[in-house]
mmCIF file of C-alpha atoms in Angstrom:
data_model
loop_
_atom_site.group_PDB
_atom_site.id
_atom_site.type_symbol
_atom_site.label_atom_id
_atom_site.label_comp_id
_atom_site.label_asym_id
_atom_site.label_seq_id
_atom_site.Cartn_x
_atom_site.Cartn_y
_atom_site.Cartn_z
ATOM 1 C CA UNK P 88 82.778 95.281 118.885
ATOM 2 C CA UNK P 89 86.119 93.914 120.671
ATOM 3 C CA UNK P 90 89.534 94.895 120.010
ATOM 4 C CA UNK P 91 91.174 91.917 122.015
ATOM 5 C CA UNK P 92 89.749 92.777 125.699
ATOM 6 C CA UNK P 93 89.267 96.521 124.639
ATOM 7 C CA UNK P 94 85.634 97.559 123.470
ATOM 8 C CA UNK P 95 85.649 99.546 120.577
ATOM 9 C CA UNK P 96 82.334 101.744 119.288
ATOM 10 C CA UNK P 97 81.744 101.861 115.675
ATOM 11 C CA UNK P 98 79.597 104.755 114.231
ATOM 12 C CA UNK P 99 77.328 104.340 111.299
ATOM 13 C CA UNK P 100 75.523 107.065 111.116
ATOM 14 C CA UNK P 101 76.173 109.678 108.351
ATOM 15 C CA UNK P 102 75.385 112.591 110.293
ATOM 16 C CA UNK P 103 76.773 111.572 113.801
ATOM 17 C CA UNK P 104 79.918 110.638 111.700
ATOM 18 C CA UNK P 105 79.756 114.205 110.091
ATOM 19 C CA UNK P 106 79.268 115.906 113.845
ATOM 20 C CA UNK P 107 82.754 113.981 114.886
ATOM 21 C CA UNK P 108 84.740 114.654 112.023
ATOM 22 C CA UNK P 109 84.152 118.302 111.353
ATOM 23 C CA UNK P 110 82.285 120.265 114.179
ATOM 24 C CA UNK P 111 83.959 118.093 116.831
ATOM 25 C CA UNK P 112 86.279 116.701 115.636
ATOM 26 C CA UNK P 113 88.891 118.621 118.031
ATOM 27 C CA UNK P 114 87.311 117.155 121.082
ATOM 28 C CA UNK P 115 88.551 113.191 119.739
ATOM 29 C CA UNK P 116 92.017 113.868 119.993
ATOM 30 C CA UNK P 117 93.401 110.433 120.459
ATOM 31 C CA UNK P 118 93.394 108.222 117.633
ATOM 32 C CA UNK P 119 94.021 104.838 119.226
ATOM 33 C CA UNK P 120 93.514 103.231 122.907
ATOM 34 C CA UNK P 121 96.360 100.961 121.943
ATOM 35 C CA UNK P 122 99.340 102.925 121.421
ATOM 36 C CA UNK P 123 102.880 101.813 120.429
ATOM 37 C CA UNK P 124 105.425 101.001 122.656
ATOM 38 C CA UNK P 125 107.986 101.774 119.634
ATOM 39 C CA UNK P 126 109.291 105.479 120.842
ATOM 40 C CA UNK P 127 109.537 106.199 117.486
ATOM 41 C CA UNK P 128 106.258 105.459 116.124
ATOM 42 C CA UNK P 129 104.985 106.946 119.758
ATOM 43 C CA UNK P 130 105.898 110.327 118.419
ATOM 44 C CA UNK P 131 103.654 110.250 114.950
ATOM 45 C CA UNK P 132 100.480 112.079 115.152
ATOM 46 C CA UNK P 133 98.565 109.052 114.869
ATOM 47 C CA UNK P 134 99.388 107.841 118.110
ATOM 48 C CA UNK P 135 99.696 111.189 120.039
ATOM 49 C CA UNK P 136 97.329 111.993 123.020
ATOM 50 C CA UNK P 137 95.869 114.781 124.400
ATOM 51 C CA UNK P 138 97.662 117.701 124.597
ATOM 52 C CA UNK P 139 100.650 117.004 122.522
ATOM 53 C CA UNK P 140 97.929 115.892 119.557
ATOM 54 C CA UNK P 141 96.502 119.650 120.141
ATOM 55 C CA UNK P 142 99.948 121.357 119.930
ATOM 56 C CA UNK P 143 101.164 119.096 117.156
ATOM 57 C CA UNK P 144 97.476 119.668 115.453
ATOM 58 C CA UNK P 145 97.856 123.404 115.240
ATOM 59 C CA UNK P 146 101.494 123.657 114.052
ATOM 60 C CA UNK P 147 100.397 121.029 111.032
ATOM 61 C CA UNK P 148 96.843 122.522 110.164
ATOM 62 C CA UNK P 149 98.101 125.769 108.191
ATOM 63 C CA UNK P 150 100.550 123.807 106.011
ATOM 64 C CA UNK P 151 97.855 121.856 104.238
ATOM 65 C CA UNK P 152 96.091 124.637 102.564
ATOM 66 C CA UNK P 153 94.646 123.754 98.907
ATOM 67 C CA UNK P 154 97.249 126.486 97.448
ATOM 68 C CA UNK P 155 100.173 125.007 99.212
ATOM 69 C CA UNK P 156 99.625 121.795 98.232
ATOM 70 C CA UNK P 157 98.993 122.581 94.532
ATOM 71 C CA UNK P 158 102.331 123.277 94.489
ATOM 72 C CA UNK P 159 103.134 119.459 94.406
ATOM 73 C CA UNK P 160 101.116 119.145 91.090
ATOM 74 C CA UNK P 161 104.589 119.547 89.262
ATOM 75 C CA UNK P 162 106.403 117.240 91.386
ATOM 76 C CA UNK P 163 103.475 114.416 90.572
ATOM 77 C CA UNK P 164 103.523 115.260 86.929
ATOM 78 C CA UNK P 165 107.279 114.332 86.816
ATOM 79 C CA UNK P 166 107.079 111.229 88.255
ATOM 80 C CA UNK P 167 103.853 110.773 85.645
ATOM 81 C CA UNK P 168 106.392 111.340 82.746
ATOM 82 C CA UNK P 169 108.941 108.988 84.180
ATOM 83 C CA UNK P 170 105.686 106.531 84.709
ATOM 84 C CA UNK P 171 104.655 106.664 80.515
ATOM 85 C CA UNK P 172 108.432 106.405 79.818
ATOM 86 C CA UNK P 173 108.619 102.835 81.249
ATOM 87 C CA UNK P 174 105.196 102.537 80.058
ATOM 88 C CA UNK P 175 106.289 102.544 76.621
ATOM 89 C CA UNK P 176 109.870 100.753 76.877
ATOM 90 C CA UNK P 177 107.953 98.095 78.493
ATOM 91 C CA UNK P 178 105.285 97.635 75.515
ATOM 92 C CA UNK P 179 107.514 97.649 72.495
ATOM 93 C CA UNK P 180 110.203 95.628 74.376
ATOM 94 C CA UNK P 181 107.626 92.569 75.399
ATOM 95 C CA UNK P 182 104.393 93.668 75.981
ATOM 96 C CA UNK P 183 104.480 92.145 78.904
ATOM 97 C CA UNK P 184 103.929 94.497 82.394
ATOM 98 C CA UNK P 185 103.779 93.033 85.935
ATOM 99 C CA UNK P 186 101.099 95.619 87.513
ATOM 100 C CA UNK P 187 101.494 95.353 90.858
ATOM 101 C CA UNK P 188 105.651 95.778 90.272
ATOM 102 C CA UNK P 189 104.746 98.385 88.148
ATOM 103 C CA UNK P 190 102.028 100.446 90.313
ATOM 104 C CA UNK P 191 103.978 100.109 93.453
ATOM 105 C CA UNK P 192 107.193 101.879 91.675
ATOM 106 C CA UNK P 193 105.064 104.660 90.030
ATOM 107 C CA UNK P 194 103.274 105.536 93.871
ATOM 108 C CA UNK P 195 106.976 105.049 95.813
ATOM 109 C CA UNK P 196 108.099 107.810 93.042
ATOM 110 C CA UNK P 197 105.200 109.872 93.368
ATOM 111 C CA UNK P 198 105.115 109.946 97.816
ATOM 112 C CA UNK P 199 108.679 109.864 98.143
ATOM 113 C CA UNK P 200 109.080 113.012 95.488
ATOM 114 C CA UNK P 201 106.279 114.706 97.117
ATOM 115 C CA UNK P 202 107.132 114.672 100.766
ATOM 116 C CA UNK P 203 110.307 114.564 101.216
ATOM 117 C CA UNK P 204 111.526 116.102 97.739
ATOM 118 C CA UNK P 205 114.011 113.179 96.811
ATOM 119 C CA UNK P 206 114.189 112.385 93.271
ATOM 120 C CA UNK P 207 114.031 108.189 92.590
ATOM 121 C CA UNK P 208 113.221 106.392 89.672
ATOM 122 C CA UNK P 209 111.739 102.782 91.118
ATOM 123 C CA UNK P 210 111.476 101.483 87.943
ATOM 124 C CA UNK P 211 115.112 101.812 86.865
ATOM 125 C CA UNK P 212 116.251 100.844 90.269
ATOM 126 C CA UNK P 213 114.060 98.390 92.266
ATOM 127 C CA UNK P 214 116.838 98.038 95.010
ATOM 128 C CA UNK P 215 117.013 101.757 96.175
ATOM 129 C CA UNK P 216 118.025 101.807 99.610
ATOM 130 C CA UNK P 217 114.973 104.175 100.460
ATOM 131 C CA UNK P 218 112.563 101.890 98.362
ATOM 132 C CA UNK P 219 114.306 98.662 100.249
ATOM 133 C CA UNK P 220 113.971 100.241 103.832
ATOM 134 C CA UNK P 221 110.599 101.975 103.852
ATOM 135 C CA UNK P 222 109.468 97.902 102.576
ATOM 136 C CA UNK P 223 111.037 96.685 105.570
ATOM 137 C CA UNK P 224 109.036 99.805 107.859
ATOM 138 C CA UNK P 225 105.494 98.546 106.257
ATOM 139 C CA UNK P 226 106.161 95.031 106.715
ATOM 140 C CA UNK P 227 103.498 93.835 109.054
ATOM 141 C CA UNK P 228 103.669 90.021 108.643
ATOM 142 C CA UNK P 229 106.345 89.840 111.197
ATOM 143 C CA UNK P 230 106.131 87.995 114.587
ATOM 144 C CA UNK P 231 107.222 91.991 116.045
ATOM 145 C CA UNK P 232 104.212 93.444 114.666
ATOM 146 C CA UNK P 233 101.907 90.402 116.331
ATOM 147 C CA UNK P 234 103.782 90.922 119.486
ATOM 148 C CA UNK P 235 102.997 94.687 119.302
ATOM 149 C CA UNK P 236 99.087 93.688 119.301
ATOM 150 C CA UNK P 237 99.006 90.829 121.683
ATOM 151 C CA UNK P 238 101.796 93.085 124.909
ATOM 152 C CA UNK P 239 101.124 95.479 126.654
ATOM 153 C CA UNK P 240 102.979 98.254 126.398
ATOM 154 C CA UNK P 241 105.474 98.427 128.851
ATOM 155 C CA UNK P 242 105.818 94.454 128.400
ATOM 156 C CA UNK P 243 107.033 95.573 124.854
ATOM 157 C CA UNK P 244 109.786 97.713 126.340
ATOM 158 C CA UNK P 245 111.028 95.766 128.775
ATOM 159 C CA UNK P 246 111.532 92.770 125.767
ATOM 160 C CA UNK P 247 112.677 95.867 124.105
ATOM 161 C CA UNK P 248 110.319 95.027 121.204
ATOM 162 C CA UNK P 249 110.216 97.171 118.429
ATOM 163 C CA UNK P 250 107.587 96.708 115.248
ATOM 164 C CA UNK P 251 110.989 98.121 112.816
ATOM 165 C CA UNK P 252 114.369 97.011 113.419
ATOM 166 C CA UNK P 253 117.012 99.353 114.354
ATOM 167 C CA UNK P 254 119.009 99.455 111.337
ATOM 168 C CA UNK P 255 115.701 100.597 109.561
ATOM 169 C CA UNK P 256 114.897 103.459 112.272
ATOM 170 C CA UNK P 257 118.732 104.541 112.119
ATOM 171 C CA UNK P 258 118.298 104.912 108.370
ATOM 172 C CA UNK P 259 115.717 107.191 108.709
ATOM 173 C CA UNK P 260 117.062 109.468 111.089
ATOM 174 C CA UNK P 261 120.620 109.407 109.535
ATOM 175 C CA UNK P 262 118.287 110.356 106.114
ATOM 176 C CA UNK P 263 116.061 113.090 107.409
ATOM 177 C CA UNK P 264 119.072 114.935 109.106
ATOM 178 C CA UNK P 265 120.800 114.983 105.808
ATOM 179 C CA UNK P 266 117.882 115.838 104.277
ATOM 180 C CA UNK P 267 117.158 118.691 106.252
ATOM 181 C CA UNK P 268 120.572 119.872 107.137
ATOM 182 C CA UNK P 269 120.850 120.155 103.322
ATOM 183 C CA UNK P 270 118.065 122.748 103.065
ATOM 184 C CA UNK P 271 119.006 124.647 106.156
ATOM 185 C CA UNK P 272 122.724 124.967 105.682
ATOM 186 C CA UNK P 273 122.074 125.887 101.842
ATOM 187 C CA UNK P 274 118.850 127.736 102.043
ATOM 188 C CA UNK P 275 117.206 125.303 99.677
ATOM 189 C CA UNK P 276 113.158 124.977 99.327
ATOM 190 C CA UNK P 277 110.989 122.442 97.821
ATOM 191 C CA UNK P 278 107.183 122.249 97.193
ATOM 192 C CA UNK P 279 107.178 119.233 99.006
ATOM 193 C CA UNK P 280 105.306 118.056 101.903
ATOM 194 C CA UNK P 281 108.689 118.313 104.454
ATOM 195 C CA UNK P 282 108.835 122.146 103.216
ATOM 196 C CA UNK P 283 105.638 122.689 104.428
ATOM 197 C CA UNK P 284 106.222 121.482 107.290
ATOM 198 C CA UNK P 285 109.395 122.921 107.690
ATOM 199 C CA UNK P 286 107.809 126.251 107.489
ATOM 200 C CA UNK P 287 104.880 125.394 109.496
ATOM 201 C CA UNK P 288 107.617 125.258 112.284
ATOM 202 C CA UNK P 289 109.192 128.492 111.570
ATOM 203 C CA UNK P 290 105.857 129.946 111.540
ATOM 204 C CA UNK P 291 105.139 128.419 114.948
ATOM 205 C CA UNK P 292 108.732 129.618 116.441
ATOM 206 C CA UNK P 293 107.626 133.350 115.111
ATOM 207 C CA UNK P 294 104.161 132.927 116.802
ATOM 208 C CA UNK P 295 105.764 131.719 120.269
ATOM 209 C CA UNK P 296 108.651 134.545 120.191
ATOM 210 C CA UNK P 297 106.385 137.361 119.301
ATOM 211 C CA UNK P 298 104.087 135.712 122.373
ATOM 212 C CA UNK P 299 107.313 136.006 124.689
ATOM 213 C CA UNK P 300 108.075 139.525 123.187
ATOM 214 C CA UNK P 301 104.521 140.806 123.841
ATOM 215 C CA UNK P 302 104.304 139.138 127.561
ATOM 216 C CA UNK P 303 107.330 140.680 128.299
ATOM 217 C CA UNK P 304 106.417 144.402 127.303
ATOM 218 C CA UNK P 305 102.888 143.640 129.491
ATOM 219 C CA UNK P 306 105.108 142.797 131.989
ATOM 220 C CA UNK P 307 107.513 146.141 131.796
ATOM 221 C CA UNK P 308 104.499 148.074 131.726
ATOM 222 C CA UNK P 309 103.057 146.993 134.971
ATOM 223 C CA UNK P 310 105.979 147.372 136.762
ATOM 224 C CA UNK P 311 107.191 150.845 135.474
ATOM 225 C CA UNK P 312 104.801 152.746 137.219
ATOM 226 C CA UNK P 313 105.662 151.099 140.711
ATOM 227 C CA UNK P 314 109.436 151.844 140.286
ATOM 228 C CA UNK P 315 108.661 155.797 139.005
#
């Protein structure tokens, strides 16, 4: 099939599909041919190439054990209770429940408490500033978002297209920084998805110092001798 002017190949065969996804599935590192010309969406895993997928790949791939992330069990089970609450103050007050209002508060609960370890209750407050701004990051209908598909890439940055607006980027960073200076200045840990990661990294910066540490006693080694 065609992407635009880019051929694309589609696999449907079970096995073949099975051979790319588990045995070699390290060889497929990039994701897309048509990548971003958003910096900031440049920088997901998704759209990372090569290399930086591989580096990125093995600092992720411990975190996501089935222990670790049955830690988050609890987290999902609160925003279940907060779920029947509404469930219930909804039926004996009308009877009346708009679904798709009411589905898309219980998941926003359930991600937003599970990755990033924020506490929100969509249901009591529909105009959260998270729930507002991550609405505005998914919106795809916009003429940006067409743009992004139709430019090329450095087309895009020279408009200085972006698929999110600023402000909406801004709040994110401004959020995550806070978020995480919070557990690193106070020594606070979740059982979230960001702890995970979070320790994924310090597990990474152990692995690369005790790498430096070893190469540098190799390296003292060989040249004792010569100055004895």
């Amino acid at each position: 099939v065609m992407e635009f002017t880019n051929p694309v190949l589609t696999i449907g065969d079970p096995e073949l599909i099975k051979q790319i996804s588990v045995k070699d599935f390290h060889i497929f590192t990039n994701r897309l041919h048509r990548l971003p010309g958003d910096p900031f969406f440049s920088r997901l895993l998704l759209f990372l190439q090569n290399d930086d997928w591989k580096r990125v790949r093995c600092i992720l791939n411990p975190a996501f054990t089935s222990a670790r992330m049955k830690r988050m069990y609890t987290l999902m089970s609160a925003c279940a209770d907060n779920t029947v609450e509404e469930f219930e103050r909804l039926a004996s007050e009308s009877g009346e429940i708009n679904l798709k209002k009411f589905s898309s508060a219980q998941s926003f609960d359930t991600i937003i408490r599970c990755t990033l370890g924020v506490e929100t209750n969509a249901h009591k407050d529909p105009n959260n500033s998270l729930k507002v701004n991550i609405e505005r990051f998914l919106d795809f209908s916009s003429w940006r978002f067409i743009a992004i598909l139709l430019l090329p890439n450095k087309l895009q940055t020279l408009l200085g297209i972006q698929q999110t607006p600023e402000d909406v980027l801004s709040f994110f960073r401004n959020s995550m920084s806070f978020i995480l200076n919070e557990r690193k200045n106070k020594n606070v840990k979740g059982n979230d998805i960001l702890q995970l990661l979070m320790d994924a990294e310090l597990d990474s910066d152990a692995v690369t110092q005790q790498k430096e540490l070893n190469k540098a006693d190799e390296q003292y080694f060989e040249e004792t001798p010569k100055n004895l």
